[in-house]
Short mmCIF file of C-alpha atoms in Angstrom, two decimals:
data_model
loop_
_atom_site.label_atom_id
_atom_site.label_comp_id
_atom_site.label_asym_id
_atom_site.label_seq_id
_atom_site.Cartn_x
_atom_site.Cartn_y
_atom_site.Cartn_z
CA UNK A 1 -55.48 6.95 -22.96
CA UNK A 2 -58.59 9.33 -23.55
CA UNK A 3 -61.81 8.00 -22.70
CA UNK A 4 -64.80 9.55 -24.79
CA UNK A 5 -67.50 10.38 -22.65
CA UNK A 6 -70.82 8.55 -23.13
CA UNK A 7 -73.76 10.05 -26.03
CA UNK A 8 -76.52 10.84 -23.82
CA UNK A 9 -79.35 11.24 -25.14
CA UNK A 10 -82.79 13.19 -23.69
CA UNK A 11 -86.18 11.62 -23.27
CA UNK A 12 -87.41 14.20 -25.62
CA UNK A 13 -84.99 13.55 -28.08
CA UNK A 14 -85.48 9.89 -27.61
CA UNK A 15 -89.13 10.04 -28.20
CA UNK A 16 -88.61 12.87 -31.18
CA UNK A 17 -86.58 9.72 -32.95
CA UNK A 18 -88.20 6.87 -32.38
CA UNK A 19 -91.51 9.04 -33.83
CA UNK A 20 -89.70 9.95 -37.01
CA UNK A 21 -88.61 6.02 -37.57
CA UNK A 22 -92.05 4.62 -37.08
CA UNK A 23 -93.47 7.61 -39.58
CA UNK A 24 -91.18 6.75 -42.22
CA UNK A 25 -91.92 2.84 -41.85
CA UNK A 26 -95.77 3.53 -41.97
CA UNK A 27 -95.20 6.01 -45.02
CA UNK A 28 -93.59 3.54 -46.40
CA UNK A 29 -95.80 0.86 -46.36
CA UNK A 30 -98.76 2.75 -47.08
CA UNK A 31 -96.97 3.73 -50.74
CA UNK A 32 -96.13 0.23 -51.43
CA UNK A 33 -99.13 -1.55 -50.60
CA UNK A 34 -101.16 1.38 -52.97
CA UNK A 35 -98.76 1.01 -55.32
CA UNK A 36 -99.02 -3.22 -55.54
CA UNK A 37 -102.95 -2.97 -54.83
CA UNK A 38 -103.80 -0.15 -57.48
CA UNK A 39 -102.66 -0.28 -61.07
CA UNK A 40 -103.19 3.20 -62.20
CA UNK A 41 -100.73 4.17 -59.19
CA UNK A 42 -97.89 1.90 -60.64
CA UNK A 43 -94.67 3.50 -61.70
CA UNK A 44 -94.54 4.67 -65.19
CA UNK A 45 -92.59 5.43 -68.70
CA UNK A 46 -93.70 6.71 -71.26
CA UNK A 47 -93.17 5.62 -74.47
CA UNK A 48 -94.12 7.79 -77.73
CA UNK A 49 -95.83 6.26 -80.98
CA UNK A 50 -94.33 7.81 -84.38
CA UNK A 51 -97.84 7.97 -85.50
CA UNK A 52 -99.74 9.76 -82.55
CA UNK A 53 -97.43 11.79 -80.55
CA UNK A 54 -100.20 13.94 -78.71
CA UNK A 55 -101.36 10.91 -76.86
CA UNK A 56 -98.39 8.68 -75.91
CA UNK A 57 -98.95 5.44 -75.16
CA UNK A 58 -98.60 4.73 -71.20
CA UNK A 59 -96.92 1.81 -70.03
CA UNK A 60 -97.37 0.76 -66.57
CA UNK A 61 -95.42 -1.56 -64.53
CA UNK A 62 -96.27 -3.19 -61.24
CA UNK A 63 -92.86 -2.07 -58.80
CA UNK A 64 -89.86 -4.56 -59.08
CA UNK A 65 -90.90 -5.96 -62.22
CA UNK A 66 -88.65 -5.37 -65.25
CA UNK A 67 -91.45 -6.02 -68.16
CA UNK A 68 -90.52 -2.59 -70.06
CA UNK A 69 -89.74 -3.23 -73.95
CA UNK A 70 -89.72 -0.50 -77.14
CA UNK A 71 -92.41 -3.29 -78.23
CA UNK A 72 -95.26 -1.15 -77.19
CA UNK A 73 -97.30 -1.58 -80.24
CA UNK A 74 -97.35 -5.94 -79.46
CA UNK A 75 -100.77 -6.65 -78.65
CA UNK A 76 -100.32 -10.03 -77.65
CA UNK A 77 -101.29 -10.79 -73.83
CA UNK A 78 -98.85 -12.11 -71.59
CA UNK A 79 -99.42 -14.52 -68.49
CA UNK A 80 -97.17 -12.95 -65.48
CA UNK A 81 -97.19 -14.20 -61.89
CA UNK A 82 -100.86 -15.01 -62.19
CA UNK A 83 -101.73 -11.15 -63.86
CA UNK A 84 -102.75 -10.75 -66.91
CA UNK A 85 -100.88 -7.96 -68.59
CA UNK A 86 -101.79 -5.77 -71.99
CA UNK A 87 -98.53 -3.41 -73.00
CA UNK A 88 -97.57 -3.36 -69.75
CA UNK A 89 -100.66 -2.89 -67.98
CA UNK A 90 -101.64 -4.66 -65.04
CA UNK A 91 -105.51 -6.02 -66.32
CA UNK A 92 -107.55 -6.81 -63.29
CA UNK A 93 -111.66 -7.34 -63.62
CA UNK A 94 -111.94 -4.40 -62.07
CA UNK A 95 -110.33 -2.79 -65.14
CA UNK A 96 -111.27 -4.80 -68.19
CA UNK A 97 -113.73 -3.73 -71.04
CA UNK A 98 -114.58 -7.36 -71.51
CA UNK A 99 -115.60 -8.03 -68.17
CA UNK A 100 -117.98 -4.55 -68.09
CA UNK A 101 -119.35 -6.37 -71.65
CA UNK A 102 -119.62 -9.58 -70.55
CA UNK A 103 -117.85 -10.82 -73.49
CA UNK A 104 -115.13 -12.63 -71.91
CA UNK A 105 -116.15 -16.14 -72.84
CA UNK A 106 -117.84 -14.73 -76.22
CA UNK A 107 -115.52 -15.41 -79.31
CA UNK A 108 -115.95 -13.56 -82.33
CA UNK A 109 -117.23 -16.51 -85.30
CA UNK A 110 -117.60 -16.16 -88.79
CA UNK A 111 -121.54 -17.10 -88.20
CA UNK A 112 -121.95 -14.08 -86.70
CA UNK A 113 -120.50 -11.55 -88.76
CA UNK A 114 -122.68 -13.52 -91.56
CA UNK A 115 -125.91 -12.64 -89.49
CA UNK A 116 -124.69 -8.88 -88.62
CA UNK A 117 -122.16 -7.21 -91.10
CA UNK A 118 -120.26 -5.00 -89.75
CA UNK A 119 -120.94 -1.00 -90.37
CA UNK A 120 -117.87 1.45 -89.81
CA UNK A 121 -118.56 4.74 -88.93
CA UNK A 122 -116.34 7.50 -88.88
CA UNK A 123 -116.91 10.01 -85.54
CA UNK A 124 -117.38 13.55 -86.39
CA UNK A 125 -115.16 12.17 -89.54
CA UNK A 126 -111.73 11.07 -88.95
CA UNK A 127 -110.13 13.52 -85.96
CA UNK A 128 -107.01 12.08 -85.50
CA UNK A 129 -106.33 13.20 -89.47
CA UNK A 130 -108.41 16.14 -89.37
CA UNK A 131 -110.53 18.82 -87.39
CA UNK A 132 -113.62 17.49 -86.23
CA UNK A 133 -116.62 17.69 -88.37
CA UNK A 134 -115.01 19.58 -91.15
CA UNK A 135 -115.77 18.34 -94.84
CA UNK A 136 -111.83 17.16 -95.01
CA UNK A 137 -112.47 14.98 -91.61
CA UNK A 138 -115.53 13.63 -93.59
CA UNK A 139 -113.84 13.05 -96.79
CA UNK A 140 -110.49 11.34 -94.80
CA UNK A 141 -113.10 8.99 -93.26
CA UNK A 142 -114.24 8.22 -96.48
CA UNK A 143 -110.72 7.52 -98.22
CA UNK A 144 -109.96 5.34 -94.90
CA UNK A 145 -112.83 2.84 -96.31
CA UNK A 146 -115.67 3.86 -93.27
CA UNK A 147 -118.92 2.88 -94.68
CA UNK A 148 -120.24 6.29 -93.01
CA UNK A 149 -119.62 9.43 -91.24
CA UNK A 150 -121.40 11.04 -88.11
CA UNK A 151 -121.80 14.79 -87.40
CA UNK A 152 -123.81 17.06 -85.19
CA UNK A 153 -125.92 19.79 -86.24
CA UNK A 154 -127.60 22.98 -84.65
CA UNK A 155 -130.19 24.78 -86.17
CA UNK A 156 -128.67 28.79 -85.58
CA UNK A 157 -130.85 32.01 -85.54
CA UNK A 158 -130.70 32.35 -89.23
CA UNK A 159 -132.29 29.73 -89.80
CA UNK A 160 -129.59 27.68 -91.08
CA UNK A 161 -128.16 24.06 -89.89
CA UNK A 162 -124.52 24.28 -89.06
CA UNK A 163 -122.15 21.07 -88.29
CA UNK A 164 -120.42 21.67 -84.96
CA UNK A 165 -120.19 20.16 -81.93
CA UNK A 166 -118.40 22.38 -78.74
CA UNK A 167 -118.33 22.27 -75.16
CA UNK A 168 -120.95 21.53 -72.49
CA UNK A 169 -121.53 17.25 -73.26
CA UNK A 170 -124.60 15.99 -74.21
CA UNK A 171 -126.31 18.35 -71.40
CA UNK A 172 -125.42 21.74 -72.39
CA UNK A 173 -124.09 21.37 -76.02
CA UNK A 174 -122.45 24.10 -78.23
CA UNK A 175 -120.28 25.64 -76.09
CA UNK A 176 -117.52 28.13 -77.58
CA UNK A 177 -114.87 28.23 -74.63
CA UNK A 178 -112.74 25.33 -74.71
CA UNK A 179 -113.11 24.53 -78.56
CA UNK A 180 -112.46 28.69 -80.10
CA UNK A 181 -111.56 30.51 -76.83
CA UNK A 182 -114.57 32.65 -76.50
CA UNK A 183 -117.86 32.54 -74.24
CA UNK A 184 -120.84 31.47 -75.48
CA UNK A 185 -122.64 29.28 -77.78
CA UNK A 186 -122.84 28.09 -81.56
CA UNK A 187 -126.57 29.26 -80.93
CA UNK A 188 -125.50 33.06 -80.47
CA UNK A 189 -124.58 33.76 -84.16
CA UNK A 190 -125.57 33.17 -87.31
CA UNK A 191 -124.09 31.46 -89.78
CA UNK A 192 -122.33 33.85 -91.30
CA UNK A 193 -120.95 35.19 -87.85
CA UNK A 194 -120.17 31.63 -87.25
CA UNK A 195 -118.09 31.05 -90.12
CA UNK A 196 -116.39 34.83 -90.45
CA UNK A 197 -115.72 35.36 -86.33
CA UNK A 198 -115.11 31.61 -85.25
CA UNK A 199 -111.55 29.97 -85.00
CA UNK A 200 -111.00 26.61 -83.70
CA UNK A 201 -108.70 26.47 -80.33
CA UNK A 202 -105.45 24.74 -81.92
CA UNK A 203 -103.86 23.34 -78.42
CA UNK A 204 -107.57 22.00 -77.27
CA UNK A 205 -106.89 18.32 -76.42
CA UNK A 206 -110.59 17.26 -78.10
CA UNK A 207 -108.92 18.06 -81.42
CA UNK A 208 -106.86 14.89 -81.74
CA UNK A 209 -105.53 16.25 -85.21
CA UNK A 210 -103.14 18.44 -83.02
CA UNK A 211 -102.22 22.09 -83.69
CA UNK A 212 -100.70 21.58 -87.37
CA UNK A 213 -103.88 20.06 -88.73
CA UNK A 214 -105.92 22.99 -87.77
CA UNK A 215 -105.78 26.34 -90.04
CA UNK A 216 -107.11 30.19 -89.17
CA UNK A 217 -108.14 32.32 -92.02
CA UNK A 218 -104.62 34.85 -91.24
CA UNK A 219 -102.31 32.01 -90.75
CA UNK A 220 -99.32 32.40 -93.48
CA UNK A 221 -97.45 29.25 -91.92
CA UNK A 222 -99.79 26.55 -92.78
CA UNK A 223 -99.68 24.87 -95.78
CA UNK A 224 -103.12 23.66 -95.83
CA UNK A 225 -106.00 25.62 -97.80
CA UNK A 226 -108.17 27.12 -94.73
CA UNK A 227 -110.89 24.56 -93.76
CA UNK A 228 -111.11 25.08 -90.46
CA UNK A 229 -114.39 26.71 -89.81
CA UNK A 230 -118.23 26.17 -88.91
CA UNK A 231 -119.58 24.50 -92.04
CA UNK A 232 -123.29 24.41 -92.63
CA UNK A 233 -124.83 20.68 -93.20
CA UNK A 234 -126.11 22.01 -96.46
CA UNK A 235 -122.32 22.52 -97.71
CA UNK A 236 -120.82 19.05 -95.91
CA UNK A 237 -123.86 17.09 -97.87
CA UNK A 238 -123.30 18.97 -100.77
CA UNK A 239 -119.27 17.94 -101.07
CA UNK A 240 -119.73 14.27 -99.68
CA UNK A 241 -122.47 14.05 -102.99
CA UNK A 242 -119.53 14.87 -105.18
CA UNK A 243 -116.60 14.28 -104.30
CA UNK A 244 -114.80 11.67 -106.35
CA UNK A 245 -113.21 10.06 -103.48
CA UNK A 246 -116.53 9.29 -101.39
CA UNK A 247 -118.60 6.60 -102.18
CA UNK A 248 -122.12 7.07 -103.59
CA UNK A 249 -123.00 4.54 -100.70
CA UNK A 250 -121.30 6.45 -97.54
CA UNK A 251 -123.89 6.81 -95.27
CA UNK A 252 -124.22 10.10 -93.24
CA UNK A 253 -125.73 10.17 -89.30
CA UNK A 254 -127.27 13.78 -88.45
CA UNK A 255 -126.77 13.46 -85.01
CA UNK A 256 -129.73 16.37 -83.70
CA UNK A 257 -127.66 18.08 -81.37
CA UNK A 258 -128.93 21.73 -81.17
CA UNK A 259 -133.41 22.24 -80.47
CA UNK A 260 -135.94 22.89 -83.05
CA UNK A 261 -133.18 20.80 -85.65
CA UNK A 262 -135.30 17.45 -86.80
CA UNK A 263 -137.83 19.62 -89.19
CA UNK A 264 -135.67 21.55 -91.17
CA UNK A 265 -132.83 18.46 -90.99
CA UNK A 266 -135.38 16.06 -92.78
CA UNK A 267 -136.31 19.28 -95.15
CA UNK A 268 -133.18 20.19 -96.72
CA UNK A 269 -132.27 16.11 -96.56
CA UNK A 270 -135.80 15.84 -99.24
CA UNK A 271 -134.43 18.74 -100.89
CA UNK A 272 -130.86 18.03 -102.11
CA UNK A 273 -132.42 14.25 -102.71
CA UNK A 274 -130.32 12.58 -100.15
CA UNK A 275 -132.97 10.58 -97.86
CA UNK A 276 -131.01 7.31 -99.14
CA UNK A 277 -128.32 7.93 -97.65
CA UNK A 278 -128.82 10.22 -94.74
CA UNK A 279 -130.03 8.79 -91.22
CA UNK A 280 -131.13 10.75 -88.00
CA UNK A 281 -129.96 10.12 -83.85
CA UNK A 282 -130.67 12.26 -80.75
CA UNK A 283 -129.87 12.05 -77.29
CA UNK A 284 -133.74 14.08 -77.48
CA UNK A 285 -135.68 11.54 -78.16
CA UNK A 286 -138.64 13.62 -78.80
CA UNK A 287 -136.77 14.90 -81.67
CA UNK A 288 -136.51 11.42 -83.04
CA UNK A 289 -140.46 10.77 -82.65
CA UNK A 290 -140.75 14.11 -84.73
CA UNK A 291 -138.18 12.83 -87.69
CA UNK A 292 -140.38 9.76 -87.93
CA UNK A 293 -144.14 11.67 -87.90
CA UNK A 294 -141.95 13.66 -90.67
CA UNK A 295 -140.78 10.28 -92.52
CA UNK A 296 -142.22 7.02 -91.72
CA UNK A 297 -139.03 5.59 -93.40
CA UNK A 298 -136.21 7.18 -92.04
CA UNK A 299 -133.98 5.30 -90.42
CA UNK A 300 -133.33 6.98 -86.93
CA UNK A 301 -130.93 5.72 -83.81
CA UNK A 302 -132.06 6.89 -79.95
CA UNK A 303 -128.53 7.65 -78.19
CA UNK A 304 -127.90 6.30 -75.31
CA UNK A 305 -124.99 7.67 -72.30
CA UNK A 306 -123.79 5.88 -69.86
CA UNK A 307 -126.72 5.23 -67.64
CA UNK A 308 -128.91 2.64 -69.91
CA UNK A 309 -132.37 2.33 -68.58
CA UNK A 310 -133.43 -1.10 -68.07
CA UNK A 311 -136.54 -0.33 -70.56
CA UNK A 312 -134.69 1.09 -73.09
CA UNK A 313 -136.08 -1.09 -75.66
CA UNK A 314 -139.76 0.30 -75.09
CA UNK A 315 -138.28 3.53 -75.43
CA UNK A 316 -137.00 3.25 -78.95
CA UNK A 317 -140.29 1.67 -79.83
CA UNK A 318 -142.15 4.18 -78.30
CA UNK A 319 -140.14 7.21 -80.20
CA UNK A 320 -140.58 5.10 -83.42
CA UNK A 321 -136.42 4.59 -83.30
CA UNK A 322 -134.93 1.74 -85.93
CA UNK A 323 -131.65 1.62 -84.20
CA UNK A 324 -130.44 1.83 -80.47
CA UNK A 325 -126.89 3.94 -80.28
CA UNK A 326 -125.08 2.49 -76.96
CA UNK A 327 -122.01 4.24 -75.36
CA UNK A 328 -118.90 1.71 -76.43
CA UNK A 329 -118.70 0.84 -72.79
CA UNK A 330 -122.24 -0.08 -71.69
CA UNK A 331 -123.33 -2.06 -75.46
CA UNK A 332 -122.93 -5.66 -73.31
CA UNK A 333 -123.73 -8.37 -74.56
CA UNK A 334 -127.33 -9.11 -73.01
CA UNK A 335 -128.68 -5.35 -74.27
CA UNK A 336 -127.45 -6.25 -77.96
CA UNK A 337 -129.27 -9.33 -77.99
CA UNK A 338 -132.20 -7.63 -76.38
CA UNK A 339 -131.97 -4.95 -78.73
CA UNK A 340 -131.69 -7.29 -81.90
CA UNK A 341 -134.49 -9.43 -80.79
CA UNK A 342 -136.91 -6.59 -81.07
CA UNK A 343 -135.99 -5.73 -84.41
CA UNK A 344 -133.44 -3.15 -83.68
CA UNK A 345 -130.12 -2.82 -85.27
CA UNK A 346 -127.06 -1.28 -82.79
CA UNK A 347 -124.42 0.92 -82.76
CA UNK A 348 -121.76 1.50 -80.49
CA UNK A 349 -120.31 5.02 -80.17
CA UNK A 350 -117.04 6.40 -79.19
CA UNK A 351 -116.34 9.14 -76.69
CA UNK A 352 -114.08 12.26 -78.25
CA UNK A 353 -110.14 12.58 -78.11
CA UNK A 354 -110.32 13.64 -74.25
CA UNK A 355 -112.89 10.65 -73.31
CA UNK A 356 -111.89 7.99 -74.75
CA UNK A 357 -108.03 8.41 -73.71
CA UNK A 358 -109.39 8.97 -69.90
CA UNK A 359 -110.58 5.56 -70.25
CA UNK A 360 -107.78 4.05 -71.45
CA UNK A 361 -105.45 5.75 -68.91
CA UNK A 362 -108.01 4.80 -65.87
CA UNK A 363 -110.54 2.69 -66.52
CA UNK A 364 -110.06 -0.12 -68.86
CA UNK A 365 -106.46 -1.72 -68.92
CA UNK A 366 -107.04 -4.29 -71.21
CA UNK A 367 -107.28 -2.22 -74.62
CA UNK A 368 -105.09 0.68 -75.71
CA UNK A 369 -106.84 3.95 -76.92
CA UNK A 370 -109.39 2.86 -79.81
CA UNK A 371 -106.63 0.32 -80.85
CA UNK A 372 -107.66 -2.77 -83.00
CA UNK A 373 -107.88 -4.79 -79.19
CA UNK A 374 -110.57 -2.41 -78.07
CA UNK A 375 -112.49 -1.97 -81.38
CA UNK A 376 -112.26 -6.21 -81.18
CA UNK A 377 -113.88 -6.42 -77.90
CA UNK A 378 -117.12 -4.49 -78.72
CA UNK A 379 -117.40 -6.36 -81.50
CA UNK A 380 -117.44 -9.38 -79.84
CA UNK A 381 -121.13 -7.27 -78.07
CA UNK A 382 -122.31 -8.06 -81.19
CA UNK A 383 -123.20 -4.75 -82.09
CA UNK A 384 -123.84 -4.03 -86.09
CA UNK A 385 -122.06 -0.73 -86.29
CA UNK A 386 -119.89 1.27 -84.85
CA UNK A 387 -119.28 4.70 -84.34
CA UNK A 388 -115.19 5.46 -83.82
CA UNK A 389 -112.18 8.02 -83.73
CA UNK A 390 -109.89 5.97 -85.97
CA UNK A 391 -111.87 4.85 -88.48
CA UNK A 392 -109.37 3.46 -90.53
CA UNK A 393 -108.07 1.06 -87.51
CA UNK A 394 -111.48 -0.70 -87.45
CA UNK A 395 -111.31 -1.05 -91.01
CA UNK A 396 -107.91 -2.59 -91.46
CA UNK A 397 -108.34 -5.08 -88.22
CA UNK A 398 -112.09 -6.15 -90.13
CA UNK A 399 -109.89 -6.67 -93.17
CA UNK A 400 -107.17 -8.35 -91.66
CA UNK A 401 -109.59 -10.81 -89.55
CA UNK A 402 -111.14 -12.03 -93.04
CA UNK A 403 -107.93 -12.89 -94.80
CA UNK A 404 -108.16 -16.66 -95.23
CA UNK A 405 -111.39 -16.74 -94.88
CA UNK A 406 -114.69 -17.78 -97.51
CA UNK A 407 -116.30 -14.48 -97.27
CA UNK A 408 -115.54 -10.77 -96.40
CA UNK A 409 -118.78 -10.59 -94.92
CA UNK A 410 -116.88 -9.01 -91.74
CA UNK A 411 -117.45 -5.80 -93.62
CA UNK A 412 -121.01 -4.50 -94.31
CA UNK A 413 -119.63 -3.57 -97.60
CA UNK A 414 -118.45 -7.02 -99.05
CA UNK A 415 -117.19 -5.86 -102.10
CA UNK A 416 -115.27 -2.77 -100.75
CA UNK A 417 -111.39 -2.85 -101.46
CA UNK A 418 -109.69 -0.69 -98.87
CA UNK A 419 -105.67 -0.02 -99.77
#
């Protein structure tokens, strides 16, 4: 018989494995307890709506729980293992738009939407159909039944008011980099330049259209009639006056973006006899203050980001503001009734493409991405407007929620019929 010798095995090695075991066993429990503690760490599919496939719709599972389903569209909430789950997502308070509202316990009544009709505004027009603040974004708005349409202005070196928005947030506006691929600002051309030298960035995530939506003046392969280009506010207010498919009573924000805009806003506003239907907003307040010295009865909104000052009231008096514009995420309940007890109306508005879908994706797991569950929960704020990427969304869950109902009152237009 052959005997096999004995394995020995070294201190050193001995030490070497016993390291490597307890490493993997401490990796290990480190990835599971972040993975069961933190929902945006769960595992993930991805699942791809037919209408929307730039911006697929993520559902996320907590680890050994088989909830996956092609229903990713159901909006119903479902009760597992104590967790409250919304297409998948794990909703913790931590997470939720209605808890950040305080709206959890606030229903949405019939009484209310009697009180405060609800205004629909379309955000820089209707992106998700069309490039942003383009007369065909405004006009697709309009044909999507939105009561209204916001754009942005900036008063260029010519002298004329162009509708454009660009890089830089509210701080540092008008940037040309990310939105038509040069350096710059909106504020170093003139119209003209604007319009001739401009082209719009087609694979720039803010343009929710996507690429095929957005023409340049040399491109053979699109089908569309070139529209994509710096419009001046004189031509947008010019087409929404008369085009056939835009109401007579769509209203139009001028949201002041650029300096030196409110004067010559309010100007050509007088001069192509628009005042009753055009309103004014500004981050700048100042530039509000100097719409009102200009007309005492313009309506005018003080925007708001996401750091609300607890005397924000006194500082929409004090500019002479009629309306108080809130970030979607910080309109809670208390400021709307604060707001609407000193005689101002509210709006909530909507971050951009990129914004908003951060949000969904990390911070509130209890909506989708501007879907009829998020556009709900503001509502329930109270708010009397709102400001949103997919106008036609809001519209259609406003008209749903009044079937069977006395009224349509739901709608701030009660005799609007939307297809």
């Amino acid at each position: 018989m052959i005997m096999s010798k004995p394995v020995r095995v070294s201190g050193f090695t001995f030490v070497y494995l016993l390291i490597g075991l307890c490493t993997k066993t401490v990796i290990a429990f480190l990835l599971q307890y972040k993975l069961d503690s933190y929902p945006k760490y769960s595992r993930h599919k991805l699942y791809y709506a037919e209408s929307d496939e730039r911006n697929p719709i993520i559902v996320t599972a907590p680890p050994k729980r088989d909830i996956f389903s092609n229903e990713v569209h159901d909006l119903k909430l479902n009760e597992v293992e104590g967790e409250i789950l919304y297409n998948g997502r794990v909703n913790k308070s931590d997470y939720s738009l209605a808890s950040k509202l305080h709206v959890t316990d606030v229903p949405l009544s019939q009484e209310d939407f009697n009180q405060h009709p609800i205004s629909v505004f379309g955000h820089r027009g209707s992106p998700y159909t069309a490039l942003e603040n383009t007369s065909r974004s405004f006009i697709h708005a309009a044909q999507a039944g939105a009561h209204g349409i916001e754009l942005d202005v900036f008063l260029l070196k010519c002298g004329t008011l162009v509708v454009f928005h660009g890089s830089g947030g509210d701080e540092e506006p008008g940037l040309l980099h990310s939105y038509c691929g040069v350096e710059g600002s909106i504020l170093d051309f003139t119209a003209e330049e604007a319009r001739r030298l401009l082209t719009f960035n087609k694979n720039f995530d803010e343009f929710g259209c996507g690429p095929n939506q957005i023409t340049h003046p040399d491109d053979s392969s699109s089908n569309l009639p070139h529209y994509c280009y710096v419009h001046t506010l004189e031509e947008v207010l010019t087409t929404l006056g008369d085009h056939p498919d835009v109401s007579p009573k769509l209203k139009i924000k001028i949201e002041l973006k650029g300096p030196n805009t409110a004067a010559p806003a309010v100007q050509l506003v007088r001069k192509l006899n628009m005042k009753h239907r055009c309103q004014f907003s500004s981050f700048n307040h100042s530039l509000i203050a100097e719409v009102r010295m200009l007309d005492a009865d313009a309506i005018t909104g003080a925007l708001f980001a996401s750091q609300v000052p607890d005397d924000f009231v006194e500082r929409c008096i004090a500019v002479g503001a009629s309306e108080v514009h809130f970030k979607y995420d910080t309109c809670s309940y208390e400021r709307v009734q604060m707001a609407h007890a000193a005689g101002l109306t509210t709006m909530a508005w909507f971050r951009g493409p990129i914004g908003m879908k951060d949000d969904y994706l990390n911070n509130y797991f209890d909506v989708g991405n501007e879907d009829e569950a998020m556009y709900m929960t503001v509502l329930r704020s109270g708010v009397t407007s709102m400001c949103v990427n997919r106008p036609g969304i809001l519209v259609n869950a406003l008209k749903k929620n009044t079937r069977g109902r006395e009224s349509s009152s739901y709608l701030a237009w009660p005799d609007l019929e939307i297809e």
